[in-house]
XYZ file of C-alpha atoms in Angstrom:
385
model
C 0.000 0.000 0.000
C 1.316 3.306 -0.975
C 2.263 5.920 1.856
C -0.268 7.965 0.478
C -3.540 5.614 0.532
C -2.403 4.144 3.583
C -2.328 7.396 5.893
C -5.646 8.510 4.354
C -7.192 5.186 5.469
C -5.197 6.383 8.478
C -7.211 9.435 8.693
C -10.287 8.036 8.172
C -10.029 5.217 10.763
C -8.913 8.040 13.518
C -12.113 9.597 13.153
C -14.701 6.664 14.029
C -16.326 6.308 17.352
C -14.706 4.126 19.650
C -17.428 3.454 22.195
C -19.704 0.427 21.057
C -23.383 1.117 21.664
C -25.375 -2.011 23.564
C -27.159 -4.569 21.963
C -28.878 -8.098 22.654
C -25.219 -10.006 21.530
C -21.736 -9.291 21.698
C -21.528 -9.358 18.302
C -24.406 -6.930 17.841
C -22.767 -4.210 20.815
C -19.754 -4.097 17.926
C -21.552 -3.828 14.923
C -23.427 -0.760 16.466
C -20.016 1.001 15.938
C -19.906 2.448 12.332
C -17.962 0.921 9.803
C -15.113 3.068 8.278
C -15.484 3.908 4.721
C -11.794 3.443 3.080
C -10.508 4.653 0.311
C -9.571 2.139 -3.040
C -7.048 0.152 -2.080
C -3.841 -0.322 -4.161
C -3.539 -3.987 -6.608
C 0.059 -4.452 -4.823
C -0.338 -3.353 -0.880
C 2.358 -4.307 1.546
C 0.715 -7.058 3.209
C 0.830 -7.526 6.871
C 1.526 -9.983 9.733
C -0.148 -9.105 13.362
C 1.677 -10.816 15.698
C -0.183 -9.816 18.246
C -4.269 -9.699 18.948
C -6.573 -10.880 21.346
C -9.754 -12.681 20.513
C -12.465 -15.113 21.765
C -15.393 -17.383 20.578
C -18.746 -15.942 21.741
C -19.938 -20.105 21.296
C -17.208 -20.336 23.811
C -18.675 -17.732 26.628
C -22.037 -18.899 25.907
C -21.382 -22.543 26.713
C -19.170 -20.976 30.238
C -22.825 -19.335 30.722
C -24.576 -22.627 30.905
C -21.975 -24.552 32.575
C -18.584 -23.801 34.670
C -15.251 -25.252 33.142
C -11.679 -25.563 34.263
C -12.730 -22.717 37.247
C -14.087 -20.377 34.626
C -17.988 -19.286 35.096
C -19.712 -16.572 32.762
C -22.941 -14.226 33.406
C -24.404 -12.343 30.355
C -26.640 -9.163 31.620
C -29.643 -7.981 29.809
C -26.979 -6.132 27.416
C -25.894 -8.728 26.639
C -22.348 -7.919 28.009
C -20.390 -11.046 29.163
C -18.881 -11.435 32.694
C -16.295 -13.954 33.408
C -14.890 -15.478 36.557
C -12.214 -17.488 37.758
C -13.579 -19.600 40.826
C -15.937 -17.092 41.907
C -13.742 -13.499 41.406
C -14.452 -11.133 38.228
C -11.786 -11.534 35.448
C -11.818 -7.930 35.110
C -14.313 -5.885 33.736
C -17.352 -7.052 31.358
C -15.331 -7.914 27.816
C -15.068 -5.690 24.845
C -17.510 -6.904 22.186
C -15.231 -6.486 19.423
C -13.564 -9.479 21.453
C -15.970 -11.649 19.979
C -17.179 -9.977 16.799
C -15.786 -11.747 14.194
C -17.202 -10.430 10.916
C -15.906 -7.009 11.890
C -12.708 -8.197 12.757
C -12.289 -9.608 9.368
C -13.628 -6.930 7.415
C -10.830 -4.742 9.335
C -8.366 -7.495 8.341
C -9.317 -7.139 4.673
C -9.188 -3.691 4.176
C -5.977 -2.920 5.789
C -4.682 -5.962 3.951
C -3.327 -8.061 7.243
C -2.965 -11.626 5.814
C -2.566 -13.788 8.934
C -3.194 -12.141 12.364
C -1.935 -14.086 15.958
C -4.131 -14.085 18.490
C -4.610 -14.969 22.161
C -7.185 -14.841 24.457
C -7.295 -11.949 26.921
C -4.550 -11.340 29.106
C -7.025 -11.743 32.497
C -7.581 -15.210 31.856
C -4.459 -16.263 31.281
C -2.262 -14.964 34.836
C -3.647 -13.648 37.756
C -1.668 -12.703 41.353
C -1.574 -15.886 42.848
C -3.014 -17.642 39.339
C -1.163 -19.181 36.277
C -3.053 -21.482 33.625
C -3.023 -25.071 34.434
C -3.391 -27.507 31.787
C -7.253 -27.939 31.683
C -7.808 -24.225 31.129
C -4.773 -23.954 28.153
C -6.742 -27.038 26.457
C -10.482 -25.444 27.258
C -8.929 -22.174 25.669
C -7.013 -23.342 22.684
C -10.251 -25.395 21.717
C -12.107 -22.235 21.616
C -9.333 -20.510 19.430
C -10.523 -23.499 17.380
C -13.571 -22.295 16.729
C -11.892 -18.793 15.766
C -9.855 -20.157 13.538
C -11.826 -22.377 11.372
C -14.342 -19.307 10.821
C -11.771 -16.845 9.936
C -10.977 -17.550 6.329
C -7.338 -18.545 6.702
C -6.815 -14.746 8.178
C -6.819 -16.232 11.604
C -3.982 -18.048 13.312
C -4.583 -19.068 17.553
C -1.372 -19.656 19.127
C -0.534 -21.903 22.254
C -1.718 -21.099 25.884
C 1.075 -21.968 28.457
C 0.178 -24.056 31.167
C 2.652 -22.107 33.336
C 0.327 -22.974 36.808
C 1.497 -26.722 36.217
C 5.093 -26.919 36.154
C 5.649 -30.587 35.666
C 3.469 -30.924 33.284
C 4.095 -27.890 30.438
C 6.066 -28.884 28.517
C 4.758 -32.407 27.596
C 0.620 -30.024 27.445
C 3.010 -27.447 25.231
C 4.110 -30.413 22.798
C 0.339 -32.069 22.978
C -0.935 -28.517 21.990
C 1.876 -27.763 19.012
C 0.755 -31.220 17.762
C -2.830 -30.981 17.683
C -3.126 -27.626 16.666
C -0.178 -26.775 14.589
C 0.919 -23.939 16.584
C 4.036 -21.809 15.682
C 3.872 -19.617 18.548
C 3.113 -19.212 21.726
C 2.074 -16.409 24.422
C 3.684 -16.039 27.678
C 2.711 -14.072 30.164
C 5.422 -11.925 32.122
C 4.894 -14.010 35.484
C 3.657 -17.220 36.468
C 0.657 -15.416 38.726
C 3.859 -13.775 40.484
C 6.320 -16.862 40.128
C 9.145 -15.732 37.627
C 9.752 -17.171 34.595
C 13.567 -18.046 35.250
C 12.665 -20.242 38.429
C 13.781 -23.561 37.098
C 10.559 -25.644 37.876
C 10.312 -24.347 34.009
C 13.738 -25.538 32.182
C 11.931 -28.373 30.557
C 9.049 -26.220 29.157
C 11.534 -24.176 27.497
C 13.788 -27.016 26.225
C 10.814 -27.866 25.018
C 10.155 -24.753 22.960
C 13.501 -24.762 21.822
C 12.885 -28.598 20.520
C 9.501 -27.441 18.679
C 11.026 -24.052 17.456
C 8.040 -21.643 17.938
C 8.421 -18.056 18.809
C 7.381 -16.737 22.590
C 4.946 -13.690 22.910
C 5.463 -12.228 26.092
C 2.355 -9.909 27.402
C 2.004 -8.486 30.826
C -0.983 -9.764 32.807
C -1.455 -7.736 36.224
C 0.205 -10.927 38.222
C 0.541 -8.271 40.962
C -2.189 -7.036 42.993
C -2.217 -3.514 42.465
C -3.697 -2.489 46.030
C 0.348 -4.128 46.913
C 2.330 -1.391 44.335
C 1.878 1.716 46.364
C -0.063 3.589 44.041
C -0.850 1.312 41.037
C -4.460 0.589 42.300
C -5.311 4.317 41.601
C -6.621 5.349 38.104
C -5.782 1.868 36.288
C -2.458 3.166 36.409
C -1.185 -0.315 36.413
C -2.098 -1.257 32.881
C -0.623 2.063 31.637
C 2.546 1.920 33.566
C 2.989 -1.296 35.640
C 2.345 -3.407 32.331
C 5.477 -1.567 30.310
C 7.279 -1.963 33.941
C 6.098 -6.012 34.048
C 8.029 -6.951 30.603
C 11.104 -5.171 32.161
C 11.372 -6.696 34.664
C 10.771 -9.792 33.399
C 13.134 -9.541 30.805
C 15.658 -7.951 32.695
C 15.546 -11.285 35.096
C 15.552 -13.627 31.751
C 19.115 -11.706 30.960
C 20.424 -11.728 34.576
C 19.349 -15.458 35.650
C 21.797 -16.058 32.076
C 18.077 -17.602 30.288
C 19.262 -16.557 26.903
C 22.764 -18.306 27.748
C 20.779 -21.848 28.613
C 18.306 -21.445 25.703
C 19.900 -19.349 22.854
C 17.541 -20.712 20.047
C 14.447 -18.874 21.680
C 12.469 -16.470 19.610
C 11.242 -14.027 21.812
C 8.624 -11.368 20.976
C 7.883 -8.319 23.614
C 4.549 -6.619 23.125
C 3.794 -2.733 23.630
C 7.310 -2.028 21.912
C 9.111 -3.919 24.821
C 7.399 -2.132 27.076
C 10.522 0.235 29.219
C 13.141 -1.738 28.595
C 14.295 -0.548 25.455
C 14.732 3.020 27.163
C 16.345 0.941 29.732
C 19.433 -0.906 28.029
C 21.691 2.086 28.849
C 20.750 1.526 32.239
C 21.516 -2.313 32.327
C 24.333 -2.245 30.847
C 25.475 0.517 33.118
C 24.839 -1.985 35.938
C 26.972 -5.124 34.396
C 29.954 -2.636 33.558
C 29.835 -1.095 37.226
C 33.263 -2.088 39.703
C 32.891 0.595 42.397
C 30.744 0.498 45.300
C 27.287 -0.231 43.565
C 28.804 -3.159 41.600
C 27.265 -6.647 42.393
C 28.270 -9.845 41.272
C 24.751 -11.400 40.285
C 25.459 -8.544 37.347
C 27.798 -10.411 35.908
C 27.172 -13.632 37.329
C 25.056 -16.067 34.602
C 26.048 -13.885 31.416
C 28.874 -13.335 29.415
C 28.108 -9.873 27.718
C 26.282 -6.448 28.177
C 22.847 -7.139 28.692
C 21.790 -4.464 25.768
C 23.316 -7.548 23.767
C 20.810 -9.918 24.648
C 17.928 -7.225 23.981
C 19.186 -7.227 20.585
C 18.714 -10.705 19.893
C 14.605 -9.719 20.859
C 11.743 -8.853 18.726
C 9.648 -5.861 19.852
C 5.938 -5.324 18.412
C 5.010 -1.767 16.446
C 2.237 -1.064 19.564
C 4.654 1.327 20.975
C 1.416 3.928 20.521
C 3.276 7.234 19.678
C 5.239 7.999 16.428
C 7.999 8.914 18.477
C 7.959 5.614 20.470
C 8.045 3.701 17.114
C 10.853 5.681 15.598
C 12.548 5.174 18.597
C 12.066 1.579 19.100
C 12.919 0.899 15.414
C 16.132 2.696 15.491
C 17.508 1.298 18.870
C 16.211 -2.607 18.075
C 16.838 -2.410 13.692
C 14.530 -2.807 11.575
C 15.245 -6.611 11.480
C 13.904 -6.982 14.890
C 10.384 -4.903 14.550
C 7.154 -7.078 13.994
C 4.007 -5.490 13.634
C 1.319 -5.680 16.093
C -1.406 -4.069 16.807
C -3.429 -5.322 19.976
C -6.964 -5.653 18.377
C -9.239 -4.903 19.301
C -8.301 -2.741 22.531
C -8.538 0.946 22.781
C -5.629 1.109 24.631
C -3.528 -0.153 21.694
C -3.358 -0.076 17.797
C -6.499 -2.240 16.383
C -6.623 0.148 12.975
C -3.055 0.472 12.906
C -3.233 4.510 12.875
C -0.615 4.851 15.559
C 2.272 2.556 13.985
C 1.565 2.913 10.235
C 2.746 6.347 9.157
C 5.934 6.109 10.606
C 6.830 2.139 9.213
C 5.320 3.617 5.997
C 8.166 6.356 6.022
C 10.216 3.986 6.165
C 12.038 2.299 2.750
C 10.465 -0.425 0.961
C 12.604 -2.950 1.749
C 12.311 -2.249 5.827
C 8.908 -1.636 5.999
C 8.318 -5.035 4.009
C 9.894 -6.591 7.377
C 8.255 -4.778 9.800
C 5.126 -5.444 8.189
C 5.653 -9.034 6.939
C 9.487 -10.681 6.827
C 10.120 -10.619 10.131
C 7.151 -11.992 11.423
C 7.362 -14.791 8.585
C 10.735 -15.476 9.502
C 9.775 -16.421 13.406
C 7.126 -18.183 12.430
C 9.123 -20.898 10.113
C 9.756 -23.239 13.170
C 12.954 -24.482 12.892
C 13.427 -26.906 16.278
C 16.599 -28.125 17.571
C-alpha cells in the first residue's frame, strides 16, 4: 500500500467512534459502531503480519454461561455484556464486544490488507496474582481458538496457551498442543501469577520450545495485585505503567538469571514495543559494567556480555502507541527486529493500525516489508533443535 492511501485510510479510521453502543449479543454491541469507509485500495499493498491480537469465541462464553469449566464461570446481563470469573472473582471488567465480533474483525483485516493475524485470548484469563493457567484451562482455551480459527478464512492463526500454573506438566501439554493444533507460537505471560519465569521448575518447558522451534509472545498480565504497588491501584495506572514496567522486569531477570545463555535458540517477541526496557538498556548495561561500590556480582554472574546484547537478539511489536515511540524503538532494536502488532481490538492499543503505520510507511520499501511481513514470517518458520 502506498504511503499515500495508507495514511488517508489512516485518517479516516482516527475519526470513528470508539465506544460500542449495547445490543442483545456481543456481536451486535460491535456492529453498532460504524464501519469506516476506506478509500480504493492499491492492486500491490504491503501485506501484513499481526503478531499480536486478542480474541475469543462468543460459542465459547455462551457454553461458560450454561456450565462452569476448568474454574471459569460466565454471566451475560440484559446487554448482553459477558462477565467472566475465575472460581468465583471477576476476570476484570465485562469484555469488549469487538472481542468476539468476528465479521468485523475480518472486514478490518481485509481492508488494511493483514494476511494472517496471531491471536490470544485476553490477558485476564491467562495470569492472575496468585493464578497461572493449568493444563485444563490452556486445552479449554485453545479449543475455543478453534472455533476462531476455522471461521476466519485462513486470516486467523490461535497460538498456544502456556500451562505455566502446572510446572511438571508444560512442557509435555506445550508439545500435545503444538501437535494438535499446529501452533508456531506461543504467548507467555510476564509471570507465572507472580512466580518468575527463570525459576527452574520451568527448564523443561523451554527445552521444550527450543525442541519445537516456535516463537514466545510475552504480554504483561497484572500478576501483581495492584492495592500491593503503592499507588498502582489508583486510576488503572497499572495497565498504563505497571504493564510496560512487568516486561522489564521480566526480561531484565531472563538476561540476569543467564536464560538466553541456557536457551539461545528462543524467539522471543515483547509486546507494547518492549514495554521500558528498550529506554532501559543504557541503564543495564550501566549496571553489568559497574566495579565501584554499587557493583554486584549477580550482574555479571550467569552472562557473558552487556545485557543491551541480549535485547538485541529480541523482537519488539510496532504497539509502541506514539510515532515517536516507534521511531525510537525501530532505530535502537533495527529494523530486522520490529514485527508489527497491533493489539486488536483494545482501545488502549493499535487495532486500525493509525498509531504505527505512518511512521513504518516512512520507512524504505525494503524495511517496511519486514516490519510489516518478513520478520514476522521469519519467526514463524519453526525451525526446532
Amino acid at each position: 500500500m502506498s504511503t499515500t492511501d495508507r495514511r488517508a485510510f489512516i485518517k479516516a479510521a482516527a475519526a470513528l467512534p470508539l465506544a460500542a453502543a449495547a445490543g442483545t449479543t456481543y456481536a451486535q454491541a460491535a456492529k453498532a459502531v460504524p464501519a469506516p469507509q476506506m478509500p480504493q485500495m492499491p492492486q500491490t499493498p504491503d501485506m501484513i503480519i499481526d503478531m499480536h491480537a486478542h480474541a475469543l469465541s462468543e460459542r465459547f462464553l455462551a457454553d461458560l454461561v450454561k456450565k462452569p469449566q476448568a474454574g471459569l464461570s460466565c454471566m451475560r446481563n440484559d446487554k448482553g455484556e459477558f462477565h467472566l470469573f475465575r472460581d468465583g472473582i471477576p476476570v476484570g471488567k465485562s469484555f469488549d464486544p469487538h472481542l468476539v465480533d468476528l465479521p468485523t474483525r475480518l472486514a478490518s483485516l481485509r481492508r488494511r490488507h493483514v494476511e494472517l493475524q496471531l491471536f490470544a485470548p485476553p490477558p485476564g484469563l491467562l495470569c492472575a496474582p496468585g493464578y497461572a493457567t493449568g493444563v485444563d484451562l490452556a486445552r479449554l482455551l485453545q479449543d475455543q481458538q478453534d472455533d476462531i480459527v476455522h471461521a476466519s478464512e485462513g486470516l486467523m492463526e490461535g497460538v498456544a496457551i502456556l500451562a505455566l500454573g502446572e510446572p511438571s506438566r508444560a512442557a509435555d501439554e506445550l508439545k500435545r498442543s503444538v501437535e494438535k493444533h499446529g501452533y508456531r507460537a506461543a504467548m507467555i505471560p510476564t509471570t507465572a501469577g507472580g512466580r518468575p519465569l527463570d525459576d527452574p521448575v520451568y527448564e523443561p518447558l523451554f527445552k521444550m520450545v527450543e525442541k519445537l522451534g516456535i516463537t514466545l509472545i510475552m504480554h504483561p498480565a497484572s500478576s501483581t495485585r495492584p492495592d500491593t504497588l503503592g499507588g498502582y491501584d489508583a486510576y488503572e495506572v497499572q495497565v498504563l505503567v505497571g504493564w510496560p514496567g512487568e516486561t522489564s522486569l521480566a526480561v531484565a531477570r531472563l538476561i540476569f538469571s543467564g536464560f538466553f545463555e541456557k536457551y539461545p535458540a528462543i524467539k522471543l517477541v515483547l509486546c507494547h514495543g518492549g514495554g521500558t526496557v528498550v529506554f532501559l538498556r543504557g541503564r543495564l548495561d550501566a549496571a553489568y559494567e559497574a566495579n565501584g561500590w554499587e557493583a554486584e556480582p549477580y550482574f555479571k554472574k550467569n552472562i557473558t556480555k552487556p545485557p543491551s546484547q541480549y535485547l538485541s537478539q529480541l523482537y519488539y511489536d510496532s504497539c509502541a502507541l506514539s510515532p515517536d515511540s516507534n521511531r525510537w524503538v525501530i532505530e535502537m532494536m533495527g529494523v530486522d527486529h520490529v514485527v508489527f502488532g497491533s493489539d486488536y481490538p483494545f482501545d488502549i492499543g493499535d487495532p486500525e493500525g493509525r498509531r504505527s503505520v505512518p511512521v513504518i510507511d516512512s520507512l524504505a520499501a525494503p524495511d517496511r516489508a519486514k516490519i510489516y511481513r518478513g520478520n514476522a514470517a521469519a519467526l514463524l518458520a519453526r525451525k526446532g533443535i
